[in-house]
Amino acid sequence: MAHTTTHHITEWNNYHFNGPYPTKCLFNIDTDRNIVSLIDRFNDSASGIQALIKDSLANNERFRAYGSAWSLSNVAHQSDRMLFNASLNIRLEVKDSQLHPAKSYLSENLFLFQCGNTIKEISEFLQKKGKSLKTCGASNGQTIAGAISTGVHGSSIDVGSVQDCVVGLQLIIGPGANDLIYIERESRPALADEFARRIKSRVIRSDALFNAALVSLGAFGVIHGVVLEAEDIYLLKRYVKKISKADALQIAATMDFTNARFKLPDEVLRDGTVNRPFHYKLYINPYNASEDFVTEIIYKKPYRTNYPNPVPFVQNAIFKDIPTWVSAFAAKHKRIIPKILDALRSEAFPKVDEVIEGTLGEIFWDTSQSSAAFGCGFGIDIADSPKALDLFIDLMNDKGPIPGILSMRFVKASEATLGFTRFPTTCILEVDGVPWKGNQNMISLDDFLTDVIKTFRDNGIGFTLHWGKNAPWSFPNLVDLMYGNADDQWKDMRSILLSKEMADLFSNDFLNTVRLADYRVNIAPNFVALRDAIAASVV
Amino acid sequence: MAYNKLTYRLCVLSLLVLLQACSYSVIVSNKNGVPQPDPLRQELGFYNTKKVRDVKFINHLSLLQESARVVDSTCTEGFHSIEYKITFGDMLRNTFTFGKRKAVRVRIVCIKPSNQ
Ligand SMILES: Cc1cc2nc3c(=O)[nH]c(=O)nc-3n(C[C@H](O)[C@H](O)[C@H](O)COP(=O)(O)OP(=O)(O)OC[C@H]3O[C@@H](n4cnc5c(N)ncnc54)[C@H](O)[C@@H]3O)c2cc1C
């Protein structure tokens, strides 16, 4: 049986110390390595989790799984019982015979990962098979379940976010024999029913349910297995250039590299056409916005083995570990913040004119930052990005200065119902920095971000917020403002899938704050048939 | 009197700074592999959320032995990182015993076990 260690604790914190939050109990679960068959070991872990859920129900305690605790918001926190699942890292290949008859995938590209596999583990595993993830964030420490649950993105302009590479999910929605479910899209089925039976799950094929469960904020039960689509391994060639603000934003607003004023000579073909990059990212010093933008442009290249090790040159955190006294000092003497940021520029920005090549896993390698930090990501339509950037910079100068640096990344829309990359191409306008305590001399982070939200709203700029980052989450009607009716559909799907008792068990303060915890007895009429079908399904 | 106290404090402070500067550590970390996690270890810096094992002892070398060796069997899938630390006291001990007593202070992080 899977081993669980129980720790009675009083508080819990996330990786970047945005808490602490009061917490009673932390379970640390590991697989039973004495079980030889990996499928049996996988199923045994699910039983172990179900036993914990059963006990939590019996004791009237809430329950929540979490991964690497890399979310800077309190989305992963649960004050009753938390399940740390990073040791659940089984990986399974998919055979041709296990594919759904109507599949549109190649079996060699599909893999089942247990929830606690980190992005780095997945990349290393796939590389041994000559495969690669299609995308990932700027670093690699998130677990796969944690990454998809908040919608982790990089800046892969034509690919999407991590959850957009998922083709199937195994969820644990309760303690009973019928409470393991395997869901996929009806429009793009991947695995045969027989495969689901091997992982003791009933099968539900529904686009609406699948898309809602993709970015689930931990609220659709425990994600135990994730079926990912990989692709053949490739190299990424990274250029870092300084581009004038006007030229950088011309591309940002359109993602049109063909007609852009800025061109990288090495990526212009003989006939004058240009290669389309895989990734485009801008680094911006908000206190000197007239200077050229440091721009990271990455192109996909065929894989080969003889390339120099890029790892010493990668930069996967805006700031490396900055002593906490720097932010305390900055909060007292805010006028010097721009000077501090200027001094830290070489730490914060990648080195200009450096060209490196590596796999996805190498270019987006380990983070160099493990101390207190804040980060906030606004999703906006690329067409609005130049205006949004100007408004943001004005606020940082007028209300601040605050100890943070800006960046912009660009991602194709996600199909996930609550994916914050919801615009056709979303620009993620991010501010990252060292946290400080607001005082009469200096605005707090929450108040500053509230001002940004109000400014965007008043200027007609539609926006979303990264679920796993800092934000004033209690801003009135925030989710409605960001998602229109999409959150209603998400709540309907959650209420269709979970019993009221289980929906409550998997809720937390974050869901209550953003008003996503409420259970719907009366769901939209077009989902009644789906609800009945789910209720009738058996393993 | 006040002057003496200040001088004394300054001397102690300088000594502390000197001792601090004389001790140093080096972390060698693996490009590959994921560190074994420890959800209860929360501290600023490199070891945040990593499971660490500290090995500390004084190695008495015989006349014929030239170097100290640490055999560790805790990492089933290899080392993620190894930090070797030397303090001012360790350096003195090494010097005054002609290299025959070496303090070993090593901090090990294992690679997270896989499920194969
Ligand atoms: C150094 C650093 C770099 C980052 N870089 C990026 C980046 O480039 N792009 C980006 O988009 N974000 C980035 N982030 C944010 C971070 O990647 C996300 O918040 C991500 O969700 C964290 O993954 P995790 O495994 O730590 O999950 P956690 O933070 O532990 O949990 C996130 C959510 O997933 C849920 N969850 C976790 N496991 C399960 C499970 N098994 N079943 C059900 N629910 C589960 C939790 O309940 C919670 O709601 C970064 C954060 C840090 C600290």
mmCIF file of C-alpha atoms and ligand atoms in Angstrom, chain A residues 12 14-16 49 64-77 83 85 88 115-118 136-154 171 216-224 281 316-317 367-370 409 420 428 430 466-469 508 510, ligand 1:
data_model
loop_
_atom_site.group_PDB
_atom_site.id
_atom_site.type_symbol
_atom_site.label_atom_id
_atom_site.label_comp_id
_atom_site.label_asym_id
_atom_site.label_seq_id
_atom_site.Cartn_x
_atom_site.Cartn_y
_atom_site.Cartn_z
ATOM 1 C CA TRP A 12 2.189 26.051 5.851
ATOM 2 C CA ASN A 14 4.500 28.354 -0.358
ATOM 3 C CA TYR A 15 7.858 28.256 -2.121
ATOM 4 C CA HIS A 16 8.250 32.034 -2.223
ATOM 5 C CA ILE A 49 -5.411 8.793 -1.814
ATOM 6 C CA ARG A 64 -6.529 19.424 -1.070
ATOM 7 C CA ALA A 65 -3.673 18.041 -3.124
ATOM 8 C CA TYR A 66 -0.734 20.252 -3.999
ATOM 9 C CA GLY A 67 2.544 19.920 -5.893
ATOM 10 C CA SER A 68 5.687 22.019 -5.575
ATOM 11 C CA ALA A 69 3.930 24.921 -3.791
ATOM 12 C CA TRP A 70 5.236 27.216 -6.514
ATOM 13 C CA SER A 71 1.973 29.166 -6.714
ATOM 14 C CA LEU A 72 2.399 32.588 -5.194
ATOM 15 C CA SER A 73 -1.323 32.987 -4.537
ATOM 16 C CA ASN A 74 -2.942 30.852 -1.820
ATOM 17 C CA VAL A 75 -4.644 28.660 -4.457
ATOM 18 C CA ALA A 76 -2.810 25.549 -3.181
ATOM 19 C CA HIS A 77 -3.529 26.107 0.494
ATOM 20 C CA LEU A 83 -1.660 16.247 0.399
ATOM 21 C CA ASN A 85 2.098 14.498 -3.899
ATOM 22 C CA LEU A 88 3.936 10.147 -7.053
ATOM 23 C CA CYS A 115 0.489 13.836 -10.748
ATOM 24 C CA GLY A 116 3.769 14.458 -8.900
ATOM 25 C CA ASN A 117 6.107 14.271 -11.892
ATOM 26 C CA THR A 118 7.779 17.638 -12.278
ATOM 27 C CA CYS A 136 6.649 24.754 -20.488
ATOM 28 C CA GLY A 137 7.088 27.752 -18.194
ATOM 29 C CA ALA A 138 10.292 29.732 -17.757
ATOM 30 C CA SER A 139 11.522 27.137 -15.291
ATOM 31 C CA ASN A 140 10.880 23.470 -14.597
ATOM 32 C CA GLY A 141 9.990 22.766 -10.963
ATOM 33 C CA GLN A 142 6.194 22.606 -11.161
ATOM 34 C CA THR A 143 4.449 19.253 -10.903
ATOM 35 C CA ILE A 144 2.370 18.362 -13.926
ATOM 36 C CA ALA A 145 -0.891 18.433 -11.932
ATOM 37 C CA GLY A 146 0.019 21.762 -10.332
ATOM 38 C CA ALA A 147 1.105 23.291 -13.631
ATOM 39 C CA ILE A 148 -2.096 22.530 -15.496
ATOM 40 C CA SER A 149 -4.294 23.456 -12.532
ATOM 41 C CA THR A 150 -3.331 27.139 -12.723
ATOM 42 C CA GLY A 151 -2.542 27.250 -16.460
ATOM 43 C CA VAL A 152 1.246 27.515 -16.589
ATOM 44 C CA HIS A 153 2.561 29.147 -19.749
ATOM 45 C CA GLY A 154 5.840 30.022 -21.354
ATOM 46 C CA LEU A 171 -9.455 12.318 -11.427
ATOM 47 C CA SER A 216 -9.324 23.235 -12.150
ATOM 48 C CA LEU A 217 -7.581 25.180 -9.351
ATOM 49 C CA GLY A 218 -7.560 21.939 -7.366
ATOM 50 C CA ALA A 219 -11.350 22.031 -7.163
ATOM 51 C CA PHE A 220 -12.331 19.072 -9.366
ATOM 52 C CA GLY A 221 -10.892 16.451 -6.999
ATOM 53 C CA VAL A 222 -7.397 15.020 -7.016
ATOM 54 C CA ILE A 223 -5.788 14.857 -10.448
ATOM 55 C CA HIS A 224 -3.985 11.548 -10.258
ATOM 56 C CA LYS A 281 9.635 37.775 -24.687
ATOM 57 C CA ASN A 316 15.160 31.431 -15.395
ATOM 58 C CA ALA A 317 14.167 33.942 -12.785
ATOM 59 C CA THR A 367 15.220 28.414 -11.294
ATOM 60 C CA SER A 368 17.948 30.391 -9.611
ATOM 61 C CA GLN A 369 15.551 31.983 -7.140
ATOM 62 C CA SER A 370 14.340 30.352 -3.948
ATOM 63 C CA ARG A 409 5.189 36.945 -22.905
ATOM 64 C CA PHE A 420 -6.279 32.870 -18.252
ATOM 65 C CA ILE A 428 1.013 38.101 -20.325
ATOM 66 C CA GLU A 430 4.087 40.408 -15.716
ATOM 67 C CA HIS A 466 -2.595 34.213 -13.529
ATOM 68 C CA TRP A 467 -4.284 32.005 -10.905
ATOM 69 C CA GLY A 468 -0.991 30.975 -9.387
ATOM 70 C CA LYS A 469 0.361 34.461 -8.819
ATOM 71 C CA ASN A 508 -10.552 26.277 0.007
ATOM 72 C CA PHE A 510 -9.017 30.928 -2.434
HETATM 73 C C1 LIG C 1 10.276 30.051 -9.623
HETATM 74 C C2 LIG C 1 8.909 30.105 -10.246
HETATM 75 C C3 LIG C 1 8.789 30.259 -11.611
HETATM 76 C C4 LIG C 1 7.529 30.290 -12.198
HETATM 77 N N1 LIG C 1 7.449 30.451 -13.541
HETATM 78 C C5 LIG C 1 6.241 30.435 -14.141
HETATM 79 C C6 LIG C 1 6.126 30.523 -15.562
HETATM 80 O O1 LIG C 1 7.105 30.657 -16.280
HETATM 81 N N2 LIG C 1 4.886 30.485 -16.103
HETATM 82 C C7 LIG C 1 3.771 30.348 -15.343
HETATM 83 O O2 LIG C 1 2.683 30.291 -15.894
HETATM 84 N N3 LIG C 1 3.846 30.258 -13.991
HETATM 85 C C8 LIG C 1 5.039 30.302 -13.383
HETATM 86 N N4 LIG C 1 5.120 30.212 -12.019
HETATM 87 C C9 LIG C 1 3.896 29.940 -11.255
HETATM 88 C C10 LIG C 1 3.731 28.425 -11.020
HETATM 89 O O3 LIG C 1 4.362 27.710 -12.044
HETATM 90 C C11 LIG C 1 2.276 27.960 -11.002
HETATM 91 O O4 LIG C 1 1.625 28.608 -9.985
HETATM 92 C C12 LIG C 1 2.096 26.427 -10.897
HETATM 93 O O5 LIG C 1 0.726 26.155 -10.797
HETATM 94 C C13 LIG C 1 2.808 25.788 -9.715
HETATM 95 O O6 LIG C 1 2.839 24.373 -9.835
HETATM 96 P P1 LIG C 1 3.009 23.482 -8.534
HETATM 97 O O7 LIG C 1 3.292 22.084 -8.898
HETATM 98 O O8 LIG C 1 3.944 24.125 -7.618
HETATM 99 O O9 LIG C 1 1.531 23.533 -7.949
HETATM 100 P P2 LIG C 1 1.029 24.131 -6.572
HETATM 101 O O10 LIG C 1 1.397 25.552 -6.484
HETATM 102 O O11 LIG C 1 1.458 23.238 -5.485
HETATM 103 O O12 LIG C 1 -0.547 24.001 -6.787
HETATM 104 C C14 LIG C 1 -1.197 24.761 -7.780
HETATM 105 C C15 LIG C 1 -2.651 24.325 -7.864
HETATM 106 O O13 LIG C 1 -2.703 22.989 -8.340
HETATM 107 C C16 LIG C 1 -3.469 22.195 -7.460
HETATM 108 N N5 LIG C 1 -2.928 20.849 -7.487
HETATM 109 C C17 LIG C 1 -1.640 20.458 -7.409
HETATM 110 N N6 LIG C 1 -1.560 19.117 -7.492
HETATM 111 C C18 LIG C 1 -2.822 18.658 -7.630
HETATM 112 C C19 LIG C 1 -3.408 17.371 -7.779
HETATM 113 N N7 LIG C 1 -2.662 16.279 -7.797
HETATM 114 N N8 LIG C 1 -4.733 17.283 -7.906
HETATM 115 C C20 LIG C 1 -5.512 18.388 -7.912
HETATM 116 N N9 LIG C 1 -5.025 19.624 -7.771
HETATM 117 C C21 LIG C 1 -3.696 19.761 -7.631
HETATM 118 C C22 LIG C 1 -3.323 22.872 -6.103
HETATM 119 O O14 LIG C 1 -4.374 22.532 -5.242
HETATM 120 C C23 LIG C 1 -3.373 24.322 -6.527
HETATM 121 O O15 LIG C 1 -4.691 24.712 -6.714
HETATM 122 C C24 LIG C 1 6.359 30.181 -11.398
HETATM 123 C C25 LIG C 1 6.491 30.047 -10.013
HETATM 124 C C26 LIG C 1 7.749 30.007 -9.445
HETATM 125 C C27 LIG C 1 7.864 29.851 -7.964
#
